[in-house]
Amino acid sequence: MNKDEARAKIAELSNIIENHNYNYYILANPTISDYEFDMMLNELIALEQQFPDLILPDSPTQRVGGDITKEFQTVKHRYPMLSLSNSYSIEEVKDFINRIKKTIDDDVEFVCELKFDGISISLTYENGVFVKAVTRGDGTQGDDVTTNVKTIRTIPLRLKGDCPDFFEMRGEIIMPHSSFNTINAEREELGLQPFANPRNAAAGTIKLQDSKEVAKRKLDQYCYFMMMDDDKMIFKNHYESLMAAKQWGFNVSNYMAICNGVEDIEDFINYWDEKRNELPFDIDGIVIKVNDFKQRDILGYTAKSPRWAIAYKFKAEEAHTKLLRIDFQVGRHGTITPVANLEPIQLAGTIVKRATLHNADFIEQLDLHYDDIVSVEKGGEIIPKITSVDLNQRKENSTKVIFIDRCPECGTPLIKMEGEAAWYCPNTLGCPPQIKGRIEHFISRKAMNIESLGEGRVEVLFENGLVKDYADLYSLSYDMIFGLEKTIVVDENDDISRKVSFKEKTTNNILDAIEKSKSVPFARVLFALGIKYVGETTAKLIAKSMKSIDNIINATIEELTEIEEVGEKIAISIREFFDNEKNILIIERLKSAGLQFEQEKKIVSENHVLAGMNIVVSGVFSTMSRDEIKQIIENHGGKNVSSISSKTTFVVAGDKMGPEKRKKAESLGIEIKSEEDFLKMIKNDETPEKITSFVQGRFDF
Ligand code: IVH
């Protein structure tokens, strides 16, 4: 390559890499794999080494990370946050070891650790107290996210035992699969784009402005590196320092090993490459570190990374298979999601038949054709995704995939919202999957709790013309539904079907649950309406602030945005919902049926039996749900707390109370009450639900 060609190539690569840096760091939404990114960066590094006078001051190789998000205070790192150089093969690990052996004459011990796939964080401790958490940012300065980080339970706020006066603990904030799956299910429910993977979800969460929301998302953290001034360093080696950190209360992984040579390291890598799917969180490789601190000092650092450590990156598990068909699914809010149907293939321990294609832009970027051979990637529990197409295997005359322009279910022309990638079917009130989806949401446990009417049964009622909207549920009678039945296809590919029927007992249960739902509090009714972006918490805040449905119906966007957690996007969505005449008619019918459309006015006075008490609810209950017990506690002046401490007044225990919780309660001498005893205790208290006039006192739900 001559110099001019190199100049052009460097400019091109810099541009592409910068774009991917932006996607990764700013948007937290990478569009290529880490491996592809590193390959491009390596190509650029090699070219710049060959033509050093072509290195530009703003080359992506000249900086360690991305830009800094503005909302949080920018803080300079006391010790820069470096990254690790990557390797992709045992050969490269061997090269790393050989380089070290050239500098160090003695035996070298290594520590192998999991490479947690999350976001790195620096935690400062002064006199044993956690004072600050800063993101990596560009490596020199990052964002102060202390308030958010404090919500992570595995981060100690005060350390145990004898620790240095001042030090920084480095670690990774991760989102466990369990939290990731819950959050994505909720996002899909609300019509929001799900997170692509747990790393993006963790990155998005730690930059949220509301730490309460962060707490709900249940992040986790692992520590892997301690920093302090050299003259204060009290440990001989890394392993010792992490074991001490563990004693002080830090979360240090048990999955680490001292290795004496390449064979041990290779065993550790291979073991975790195979077993990583069994971990409850994502890892993307193994980190290999020199253990001894004196040897580390001798080896030193390059501008970007230590010479005493290297990351071995796993290849994302990938398979190649044929694209058979694309289904266009219509969600409850009308969002169209393209899903690829693939020739079944074994990948990361499961058989993959379907993969997400995100949206129309993604299909266009891939230039996808039917019968293409595609690469499918899967990591952890993430839904498999198509990453590329093998153009060499494309059949001549194959048909290009064209995104639909009409709803596959009702034929309505699709629309696109400004600034959003997704296409929507705007026929909100007439499109069958949207109607069924809304009813399914309405009856769900956290909404109206008519769960005896499961998913399949809603379909039967809909197909028989008995429910066209959720208000129709309140006109159902025994004679209308008893005896209905249908065989429902659960999975077309697997030929799995299920018979759904309305026998005597089921019919009575359904009608009972519908009747009971009439006393579901206003906040849950508001959530049940299924307004886009109005989740459970937002509905509670709106109900608390606006007090009645009529006030919400009449509220302006400005008034709505004054409510806590309601931004413009949510306010517009609420207005759109109530500006639709048909929704107003449905609400009128629900009102006539007797649903709660006003905030209960309750007094919580000192006289209530549970006033001033901190109560923990644990286990499964026979007469009501856990949420209902919690509601009763609030109604009678008590406070619900999630974990047992010396401040807990008592625990209400149902079946299957966690053994750890029971042990803790017993060790602290805290009373454990049965469901029956608890209900007896509150029986004689005044029932605040029945008080309808507002008397001065605390006014909440
Ligand atoms: S040690 C001086 N150990 O991987 C660098 N890093 O580029 C100290 N990571 O930024 C990092 N697991 O966010 C270390 N066990 C581990 C790790 C780990 C994940 C991340 C970290 C770092 C990146 C490497």
XYZ file of C-alpha atoms and ligand atoms in Angstrom:
725
model
C 0.000 0.000 0.000
C 1.437 3.379 -0.964
C 1.172 6.458 1.231
C -1.835 7.976 -0.526
C -3.757 4.716 -0.331
C -2.804 4.447 3.357
C -4.011 8.022 4.005
C -7.386 7.217 2.441
C -7.699 3.927 4.318
C -6.768 5.565 7.636
C -9.410 8.259 7.099
C -12.028 5.658 6.190
C -11.244 3.378 9.151
C -11.089 6.318 11.598
C -14.470 7.444 10.432
C -16.095 4.016 10.769
C -14.472 3.346 14.161
C -15.534 6.747 15.480
C -19.079 6.001 14.425
C -19.001 2.672 16.236
C -17.444 4.366 19.276
C -20.377 6.765 19.269
C -22.893 3.899 18.969
C -21.181 2.027 21.786
C -20.321 4.751 24.292
C -22.885 7.456 23.681
C -25.883 5.549 22.411
C -25.002 2.347 24.305
C -26.267 0.599 21.206
C -23.458 -1.176 19.320
C -24.221 -2.444 15.830
C -21.186 -4.721 15.388
C -19.549 -7.324 17.621
C -16.552 -6.456 19.842
C -14.484 -8.801 17.715
C -15.279 -6.974 14.469
C -14.577 -3.649 16.186
C -11.206 -4.819 17.547
C -10.220 -6.173 14.130
C -10.844 -2.753 12.573
C -8.974 -0.972 15.338
C -6.040 -3.380 14.966
C -5.962 -2.688 11.232
C -5.799 1.042 11.953
C -3.078 0.601 14.599
C -1.010 -1.472 12.134
C -1.356 1.160 9.384
C -0.419 3.979 11.759
C 2.631 2.009 12.879
C 3.662 1.619 9.242
C 3.085 5.332 8.450
C 3.590 7.169 11.781
C 3.463 10.615 10.155
C -0.146 9.917 9.120
C -1.359 9.605 12.723
C -3.989 12.281 13.277
C -4.421 13.927 16.670
C -8.055 12.834 16.689
C -7.428 9.261 15.594
C -9.530 6.713 17.536
C -6.216 5.077 18.501
C -5.254 8.211 20.431
C -7.945 8.007 22.974
C -8.930 5.360 25.422
C -12.707 5.662 25.427
C -15.754 7.695 24.453
C -17.163 11.115 25.251
C -18.779 12.068 28.522
C -22.504 12.288 29.023
C -23.473 15.731 30.254
C -26.163 15.173 32.903
C -23.835 14.007 35.664
C -21.002 15.950 37.213
C -17.703 15.246 35.481
C -14.978 14.122 37.855
C -11.284 13.665 37.143
C -9.946 10.221 38.052
C -7.223 10.270 40.685
C -5.727 7.187 38.986
C -6.557 6.891 35.264
C -8.911 4.061 34.342
C -7.017 2.075 31.757
C -8.296 -0.749 29.657
C -6.775 -4.123 28.848
C -5.262 -5.237 25.589
C -7.280 -8.009 24.004
C -6.296 -11.439 22.718
C -8.383 -13.926 20.794
C -6.290 -17.108 20.809
C -4.080 -19.175 23.114
C -1.184 -18.254 20.791
C -1.649 -14.600 21.682
C -1.789 -15.501 25.384
C 1.477 -17.417 24.946
C 3.034 -14.334 23.309
C 1.923 -12.288 26.304
C 3.529 -14.755 28.730
C 6.748 -14.858 26.689
C 6.962 -11.064 26.663
C 6.667 -11.089 30.458
C 9.276 -13.829 30.851
C 11.731 -11.709 28.840
C 11.505 -8.959 31.472
C 11.085 -11.022 34.646
C 13.729 -13.575 35.535
C 11.832 -15.222 38.397
C 8.845 -17.537 38.231
C 5.672 -15.639 37.411
C 2.342 -16.490 38.975
C -0.847 -15.424 37.173
C -4.383 -14.885 38.421
C -7.155 -15.790 35.986
C -10.528 -14.103 36.464
C -13.837 -13.863 34.668
C -14.133 -10.890 32.340
C -17.476 -9.462 33.432
C -19.452 -7.953 30.577
C -20.793 -4.757 32.081
C -19.543 -1.251 32.700
C -16.433 -0.453 34.699
C -16.722 1.646 37.811
C -14.327 3.244 40.261
C -15.448 3.279 43.900
C -13.681 5.568 46.363
C -13.513 4.677 50.063
C -12.348 7.056 52.770
C -11.872 5.791 56.310
C -13.886 2.696 55.454
C -16.858 4.641 54.059
C -18.000 4.656 50.436
C -17.818 8.238 49.174
C -17.902 8.270 45.396
C -18.577 6.199 42.307
C -17.304 7.379 38.937
C -17.772 5.794 35.522
C -14.802 5.232 33.259
C -15.726 8.029 30.818
C -12.677 8.658 28.628
C -10.338 7.054 31.179
C -9.129 10.392 32.580
C -12.478 11.732 33.707
C -15.881 10.158 34.135
C -19.375 10.795 35.495
C -20.163 10.911 39.193
C -22.948 8.325 39.557
C -22.658 7.883 43.334
C -26.372 8.149 44.095
C -27.249 5.503 41.552
C -24.434 3.190 42.593
C -25.507 3.351 46.205
C -28.624 1.416 45.208
C -26.566 -1.627 44.243
C -26.834 -3.985 47.111
C -23.515 -5.736 46.597
C -21.569 -2.504 46.989
C -20.664 -2.014 50.664
C -21.399 1.470 51.993
C -19.262 0.926 55.088
C -16.439 -1.588 55.252
C -15.792 -4.176 57.917
C -12.424 -4.655 59.649
C -9.146 -2.833 59.250
C -8.830 -1.274 55.795
C -6.596 1.512 54.379
C -7.681 5.139 55.029
C -8.004 5.901 51.345
C -8.263 3.677 48.303
C -10.235 3.088 45.132
C -11.870 -0.196 44.272
C -12.354 -0.932 40.611
C -15.016 -3.277 39.424
C -17.749 -3.980 36.940
C -21.432 -3.134 37.237
C -23.429 -5.878 35.589
C -27.053 -6.696 35.028
C -27.861 -10.328 35.902
C -29.968 -12.260 33.382
C -32.894 -12.407 35.804
C -33.105 -8.579 36.047
C -32.496 -8.207 32.296
C -35.337 -10.543 31.390
C -37.761 -8.847 33.787
C -36.913 -5.359 32.553
C -37.180 -6.291 28.901
C -40.533 -7.998 29.452
C -41.763 -4.804 31.134
C -40.374 -2.607 28.350
C -42.105 -4.680 25.693
C -45.334 -4.439 27.710
C -45.008 -0.662 27.669
C -44.221 -0.505 23.953
C -40.585 0.503 24.565
C -37.668 -0.897 22.563
C -36.128 -3.728 24.634
C -32.414 -3.520 25.531
C -30.220 -5.465 23.123
C -28.154 -7.110 25.878
C -27.429 -6.896 29.630
C -24.402 -4.625 29.088
C -26.483 -1.991 27.295
C -29.160 -2.342 29.949
C -26.587 -1.788 32.727
C -25.113 1.223 30.894
C -28.558 2.739 30.351
C -29.549 2.095 33.955
C -26.513 3.642 35.631
C -27.111 6.863 33.695
C -30.762 7.138 34.757
C -31.528 10.303 36.654
C -33.892 8.675 39.102
C -32.048 6.446 41.551
C -35.314 4.862 42.637
C -35.712 3.473 39.147
C -32.100 2.267 39.273
C -32.811 0.416 42.520
C -35.719 -1.412 40.906
C -33.569 -2.679 38.097
C -31.428 -4.779 40.429
C -27.918 -4.289 39.113
C -25.010 -6.199 40.575
C -21.293 -5.520 40.879
C -18.029 -7.467 41.102
C -14.711 -6.025 42.306
C -11.442 -6.982 40.655
C -8.742 -4.386 41.243
C -7.621 -2.180 44.122
C -5.813 1.147 43.644
C -3.993 3.176 46.287
C -0.890 5.316 46.515
C 2.180 3.090 46.035
C 3.687 3.907 49.409
C 0.461 2.839 51.117
C 0.196 -0.515 49.342
C 0.036 -3.116 52.067
C -0.255 -6.301 50.030
C 2.334 -8.428 48.295
C 0.077 -9.565 45.539
C -3.268 -9.147 43.782
C -4.839 -12.345 45.094
C -4.074 -11.345 48.679
C -5.571 -7.879 48.087
C -8.798 -9.320 46.700
C -9.109 -11.801 49.565
C -8.755 -8.881 52.010
C -11.320 -6.899 49.997
C -13.687 -9.822 50.364
C -13.211 -9.700 54.137
C -13.994 -5.963 54.137
C -17.323 -6.716 52.470
C -16.675 -6.382 48.737
C -18.224 -8.716 46.224
C -15.291 -10.650 44.788
C -15.978 -13.556 42.470
C -15.190 -17.048 43.714
C -14.395 -18.028 40.164
C -10.745 -17.058 40.038
C -7.603 -19.171 40.060
C -3.885 -18.844 40.585
C -2.195 -20.286 37.500
C 1.458 -21.129 37.076
C 1.776 -21.444 33.349
C 0.029 -21.525 30.023
C -1.491 -24.990 30.615
C -3.314 -23.834 33.755
C -4.447 -20.682 31.974
C -5.664 -22.647 28.961
C -7.631 -24.998 31.242
C -9.303 -22.028 32.959
C -10.190 -20.437 29.603
C -11.596 -23.651 28.149
C -13.553 -24.454 31.278
C -15.317 -21.089 31.276
C -15.788 -20.963 27.512
C -17.887 -24.098 27.931
C -19.561 -23.246 31.242
C -20.256 -19.552 30.720
C -23.832 -20.260 29.681
C -24.471 -21.597 33.171
C -23.546 -18.308 34.888
C -26.437 -16.013 35.900
C -24.742 -13.061 34.127
C -22.733 -12.434 30.962
C -18.964 -12.729 30.705
C -17.146 -12.003 27.451
C -13.781 -13.532 28.252
C -11.105 -14.199 30.844
C -8.645 -11.696 32.330
C -5.116 -12.927 33.002
C -3.082 -10.833 35.484
C 0.421 -11.084 36.930
C -0.135 -11.723 40.628
C 2.981 -10.206 42.247
C 2.934 -6.415 42.739
C 6.732 -6.009 42.492
C 6.735 -7.841 39.166
C 3.849 -5.598 38.013
C 5.958 -2.517 38.839
C 8.789 -3.830 36.710
C 6.490 -4.540 33.782
C 4.728 -1.149 33.951
C 2.174 0.311 31.561
C 1.715 1.463 27.986
C -0.329 4.649 27.471
C -3.550 2.666 27.429
C -3.105 -0.579 29.317
C -0.968 -2.426 31.842
C 1.758 -4.727 30.474
C 1.016 -7.125 33.318
C -2.486 -8.117 32.227
C -4.357 -9.206 29.125
C -7.955 -10.018 28.281
C -8.768 -13.206 26.396
C -12.028 -12.573 24.551
C -14.405 -15.428 23.799
C -15.753 -15.653 20.298
C -19.505 -14.946 20.374
C -21.172 -18.288 19.796
C -22.222 -18.288 16.194
C -23.959 -20.634 13.768
C -24.928 -20.474 10.097
C -28.356 -21.403 8.909
C -30.993 -20.642 6.287
C -33.587 -17.890 6.511
C -36.931 -19.502 5.762
C -39.585 -16.915 6.446
C -40.173 -13.643 8.240
C -43.101 -13.145 10.592
C -44.230 -9.606 11.269
C -45.617 -9.557 14.783
C -47.977 -6.872 15.992
C -47.594 -5.822 19.626
C -50.194 -4.442 22.042
C -49.270 -0.888 21.079
C -49.197 -1.677 17.360
C -45.381 -1.952 17.019
C -44.361 -4.218 14.149
C -41.480 -6.568 15.037
C -39.905 -8.653 12.259
C -38.904 -12.136 13.437
C -36.812 -14.461 11.268
C -37.832 -18.116 11.051
C -34.715 -20.189 10.531
C -33.840 -23.734 9.642
C -33.402 -25.145 13.198
C -29.791 -25.140 14.346
C -27.897 -26.019 17.542
C -26.378 -22.929 19.194
C -25.016 -22.377 22.729
C -26.831 -25.387 24.129
C -30.256 -24.736 22.601
C -31.958 -25.243 19.269
C -32.530 -21.901 17.582
C -35.477 -21.533 15.199
C -36.232 -17.860 15.446
C -34.129 -14.711 15.674
C -34.945 -11.059 16.084
C -34.455 -8.677 13.181
C -35.210 -5.549 15.257
C -36.758 -3.241 12.632
C -36.954 -2.263 8.962
C -33.625 -0.362 9.021
C -31.814 -3.421 10.317
C -33.202 -5.626 7.503
C -32.162 -2.978 4.976
C -28.647 -2.744 6.413
C -28.255 -6.513 6.046
C -29.716 -6.411 2.521
C -31.508 -9.607 3.501
C -32.921 -12.012 0.871
C -35.140 -15.065 1.427
C -33.164 -18.359 1.526
C -29.998 -16.462 2.494
C -27.483 -18.262 4.694
C -27.198 -16.046 7.750
C -24.929 -15.929 10.815
C -26.784 -16.173 14.087
C -25.156 -15.111 17.368
C -26.199 -15.865 20.890
C -24.696 -14.870 24.221
C -26.058 -15.718 27.656
C -29.834 -15.806 27.605
C -30.220 -13.144 24.971
C -32.601 -13.741 22.088
C -30.465 -14.827 19.137
C -29.760 -12.194 16.542
C -28.784 -12.283 12.895
C -25.446 -10.552 12.463
C -24.548 -11.027 8.810
C -25.399 -12.645 5.505
C -23.087 -14.932 3.517
C -23.290 -13.294 0.097
C -21.235 -16.075 -1.520
C -23.999 -18.532 -0.803
C -26.829 -16.322 -2.066
C -28.947 -17.984 -4.738
C -29.366 -16.190 -8.036
C -32.797 -14.622 -8.420
C -33.480 -14.861 -4.694
C -36.099 -12.406 -3.476
C -35.078 -9.427 -1.384
C -36.917 -9.061 1.924
C -39.205 -6.070 1.694
C -40.607 -4.676 4.905
C -44.394 -4.713 4.863
C -46.263 -1.449 4.387
C -49.609 -2.689 5.688
C -50.492 -4.361 8.967
C -50.326 -8.173 8.485
C -53.359 -8.565 10.744
C -55.794 -5.834 9.706
C -54.382 -4.405 6.456
C -54.075 -0.810 7.730
C -51.184 1.204 6.146
C -48.300 1.369 8.651
C -46.888 4.615 10.024
C -43.571 5.648 11.529
C -43.146 8.049 14.461
C -40.567 10.772 14.204
C -37.263 9.726 15.758
C -38.305 6.078 16.165
C -37.057 3.102 14.189
C -40.220 1.043 14.526
C -43.250 0.986 12.228
C -46.713 0.991 13.817
C -50.182 -0.104 12.890
C -52.303 2.940 13.797
C -55.576 0.975 13.889
C -55.380 0.862 17.674
C -59.003 0.020 18.350
C -59.668 -2.246 15.367
C -56.555 -4.414 14.972
C -57.096 -7.909 16.523
C -53.675 -8.504 18.174
C -53.746 -4.995 19.620
C -57.251 -5.554 20.995
C -56.349 -8.978 22.439
C -53.029 -7.627 23.765
C -54.807 -4.795 25.562
C -57.328 -7.154 27.139
C -54.522 -9.522 28.188
C -52.734 -6.608 29.835
C -55.977 -5.437 31.494
C -56.567 -8.815 33.162
C -52.933 -9.342 34.224
C -52.048 -9.802 37.897
C -50.620 -6.353 38.531
C -53.535 -4.715 36.722
C -57.078 -6.048 37.331
C -55.903 -9.513 38.434
C -58.455 -11.558 36.440
C -55.835 -14.153 35.688
C -58.265 -17.103 35.619
C -59.043 -15.682 32.187
C -55.642 -16.588 30.727
C -54.268 -15.669 27.326
C -55.922 -18.478 25.407
C -59.343 -17.738 26.874
C -59.221 -14.092 25.809
C -58.701 -15.343 22.261
C -61.755 -17.615 22.522
C -63.944 -14.778 23.826
C -62.648 -12.438 21.120
C -63.211 -14.927 18.311
C -66.749 -15.561 19.503
C -67.445 -11.840 19.332
C -68.016 -11.643 23.104
C -65.270 -9.119 23.899
C -64.111 -6.385 21.549
C -62.631 -4.230 24.306
C -61.982 -4.646 28.017
C -65.264 -2.980 29.015
C -67.080 -5.942 27.401
C -65.696 -8.180 30.168
C -68.191 -6.609 32.566
C -71.174 -7.672 30.417
C -70.222 -11.365 30.375
C -72.600 -13.831 31.998
C -72.413 -17.533 32.834
C -74.671 -18.500 29.947
C -72.613 -16.535 27.451
C -69.312 -18.270 28.190
C -69.994 -21.673 29.766
C -69.169 -24.498 27.354
C -67.010 -22.509 24.946
C -63.866 -24.322 23.814
C -61.137 -24.170 21.223
C -57.825 -25.808 20.367
C -55.167 -23.129 20.252
C -51.881 -23.447 18.368
C -49.047 -22.587 20.757
C -46.086 -23.122 18.416
C -46.709 -23.609 14.716
C -43.209 -24.928 14.049
C -43.426 -27.591 16.712
C -47.035 -28.394 16.058
C -47.839 -27.774 19.712
C -51.435 -26.995 20.530
C -53.531 -26.669 23.688
C -57.222 -27.092 24.363
C -58.915 -24.160 26.063
C -62.341 -24.656 27.595
C -64.838 -22.917 29.873
C -66.014 -25.624 32.269
C -68.299 -24.896 35.223
C -65.586 -24.192 37.811
C -63.454 -22.073 35.462
C -66.468 -20.067 34.359
C -67.414 -19.314 37.975
C -63.820 -18.404 38.849
C -63.646 -16.002 35.915
C -66.932 -14.315 36.782
C -65.881 -14.042 40.462
C -62.540 -12.474 39.499
C -64.291 -9.988 37.202
C -66.635 -9.025 40.046
C -63.751 -8.661 42.523
C -61.823 -6.494 40.059
C -64.431 -3.768 40.594
C -62.740 -2.937 43.890
C -59.200 -2.793 42.442
C -57.777 0.633 43.444
C -57.729 3.484 40.962
C -53.954 3.412 40.371
C -54.121 -0.172 39.153
C -57.183 0.573 36.986
C -55.212 3.402 35.400
C -52.299 1.035 34.736
C -54.744 -1.562 33.349
C -55.999 0.877 30.685
C -52.717 0.191 28.862
C -51.734 3.757 27.967
C -48.410 3.676 26.142
C -45.446 4.424 28.477
C -47.667 4.408 31.595
C -46.265 1.574 33.703
C -47.239 0.497 37.183
C -45.153 3.111 39.034
C -46.090 5.997 36.748
C -49.772 5.083 37.078
C -49.462 5.218 40.884
C -47.833 8.645 40.760
C -50.441 9.987 38.328
C -53.331 8.614 40.412
C -51.849 10.079 43.574
C -51.371 13.473 42.015
C -54.522 13.786 39.883
C -56.910 11.951 42.234
C -59.529 11.007 39.602
C -59.872 9.899 36.001
C -61.889 13.027 35.197
C -59.014 15.235 36.334
C -56.656 13.279 34.060
C -59.054 13.440 31.117
C -59.202 17.227 31.497
C -55.489 17.808 32.178
C -53.251 19.680 29.735
C -49.806 18.423 28.695
C -48.253 21.075 30.961
C -50.284 19.931 33.963
C -49.399 16.318 33.291
C -45.666 17.030 33.050
C -45.787 18.550 36.534
C -46.385 15.050 37.916
C -43.290 13.274 39.218
C -41.717 10.999 36.572
C -44.045 12.237 33.795
C -42.053 13.761 30.955
C -43.352 15.178 27.708
C -43.363 11.831 25.922
C -45.602 10.230 28.566
C -47.819 13.326 28.803
C -48.403 13.345 25.026
C -49.217 9.658 25.094
C -51.761 10.199 27.910
C -53.377 13.086 26.008
C -53.572 11.040 22.803
C -55.270 8.238 24.692
C -57.944 10.476 26.206
C -58.393 12.571 23.068
C -59.700 9.433 21.403
C -63.494 9.528 21.769
C -63.693 5.744 21.643
C -61.489 5.445 24.732
C -63.722 7.917 26.573
C -66.765 5.783 25.729
C -64.978 2.665 27.013
C -64.167 4.493 30.257
C -67.804 5.569 30.647
C -68.846 1.924 30.331
C -66.216 0.880 32.893
C -67.509 3.586 35.224
C -71.070 2.245 34.869
C -69.762 -1.242 35.637
C -68.512 0.125 38.984
C -64.720 0.280 38.582
C -62.710 2.604 40.817
C -61.933 5.823 38.998
C -61.137 7.929 42.024
C -58.285 7.819 44.444
C -59.303 6.328 47.755
C -59.233 8.917 50.456
C -57.674 7.373 53.466
C -56.492 8.530 56.805
C -53.562 6.796 58.301
C -53.691 7.808 61.920
C -51.555 6.944 64.865
C -54.417 4.759 66.077
C -53.992 2.195 63.332
C -52.759 -1.120 64.626
C -49.717 -1.138 62.373
C -48.721 2.525 62.793
C -44.967 2.932 63.169
C -44.238 -0.716 62.370
C -41.727 -1.959 59.772
C -43.039 -5.181 58.287
C -41.476 -7.721 55.939
C -43.769 -9.923 53.809
C -42.274 -13.189 52.583
C -43.545 -16.363 50.918
C -46.739 -17.414 49.138
C -50.149 -16.809 50.740
C -53.340 -18.824 50.544
C -56.090 -16.214 50.736
C -54.537 -13.305 48.869
C -51.528 -12.199 46.862
C -48.370 -10.750 48.400
C -49.221 -7.355 46.881
C -52.622 -7.449 48.565
C -51.036 -8.158 51.971
C -48.681 -5.231 51.382
C -51.622 -3.011 50.528
C -53.346 -4.035 53.777
C -50.188 -3.150 55.709
C -50.142 0.322 54.160
C -53.858 0.772 54.740
C -53.373 0.061 58.437
C -50.513 2.484 58.927
C -47.590 0.039 58.608
C -44.534 0.350 56.397
C -43.447 -2.384 54.002
C -39.723 -3.067 54.077
C -37.978 -5.560 51.858
C -35.214 -6.927 54.042
C -35.055 -8.059 57.635
C -32.992 -5.975 60.043
C -32.999 -5.189 63.739
C -35.532 -2.449 62.917
C -38.094 -4.945 61.572
C -41.176 -5.206 63.819
C -42.331 -8.593 62.494
C -42.412 -10.784 59.405
C -45.633 -12.022 57.778
C -44.701 -15.438 56.442
C -46.615 -17.485 53.926
C -45.611 -20.833 52.457
C -42.091 -21.193 51.068
C -40.587 -18.311 53.030
C -36.912 -18.136 52.016
C -34.737 -20.160 54.457
C -32.163 -17.326 54.614
C -34.855 -14.846 55.623
C -36.209 -17.221 58.274
C -32.703 -17.788 59.669
C -32.065 -14.048 59.814
C -35.385 -13.308 61.535
C -34.734 -16.038 64.090
C -31.199 -14.885 64.772
C -32.442 -11.326 65.404
C -35.336 -12.583 67.543
C -37.945 -11.072 65.204
C -41.443 -12.523 65.413
C -42.705 -14.488 62.410
C -46.496 -14.215 62.066
C -48.622 -16.582 59.990
C -51.083 -15.199 57.442
C -53.923 -16.141 59.811
C -52.404 -14.379 62.856
C -51.716 -11.302 60.773
C -55.291 -11.099 59.504
C -56.595 -11.555 63.074
C -54.366 -8.719 64.215
C -55.795 -6.207 61.754
C -59.382 -7.424 61.999
C -60.311 -5.087 64.828
C -58.686 -2.048 63.257
C -60.926 0.516 61.573
C -61.105 -0.224 57.876
C -59.727 2.848 56.164
C -60.945 1.697 52.767
C -64.464 2.510 53.908
C -63.728 6.081 54.955
C -64.734 8.301 52.099
C -64.416 11.812 53.453
C -61.004 13.375 53.546
C -59.909 14.234 57.048
C -56.592 15.888 57.714
C -53.885 13.322 57.946
C -51.577 11.504 55.600
C -53.250 11.150 52.252
C -51.871 8.417 50.100
C -52.474 4.890 48.899
S -8.819 -5.451 35.409
C -5.958 -1.770 34.388
N -10.444 -7.468 35.668
O -12.635 -5.158 31.056
C -7.194 -2.458 33.960
N -11.066 -5.740 34.148
O -10.638 -3.339 28.881
C -7.869 -3.105 35.089
N -13.266 -6.103 33.099
O -12.186 -1.732 31.559
C -8.992 -3.919 34.660
N -13.738 -7.995 34.096
O -14.215 -2.845 32.628
C -10.227 -6.292 35.034
N -11.798 -9.323 36.054
C -11.587 -8.148 35.442
C -12.510 -7.599 34.530
C -12.209 -6.393 33.889
C -14.169 -7.086 33.244
C -13.423 -4.962 32.173
C -13.054 -3.631 32.731
C -12.009 -3.078 31.811
C -12.189 -3.922 30.577
C -10.912 -4.198 29.859
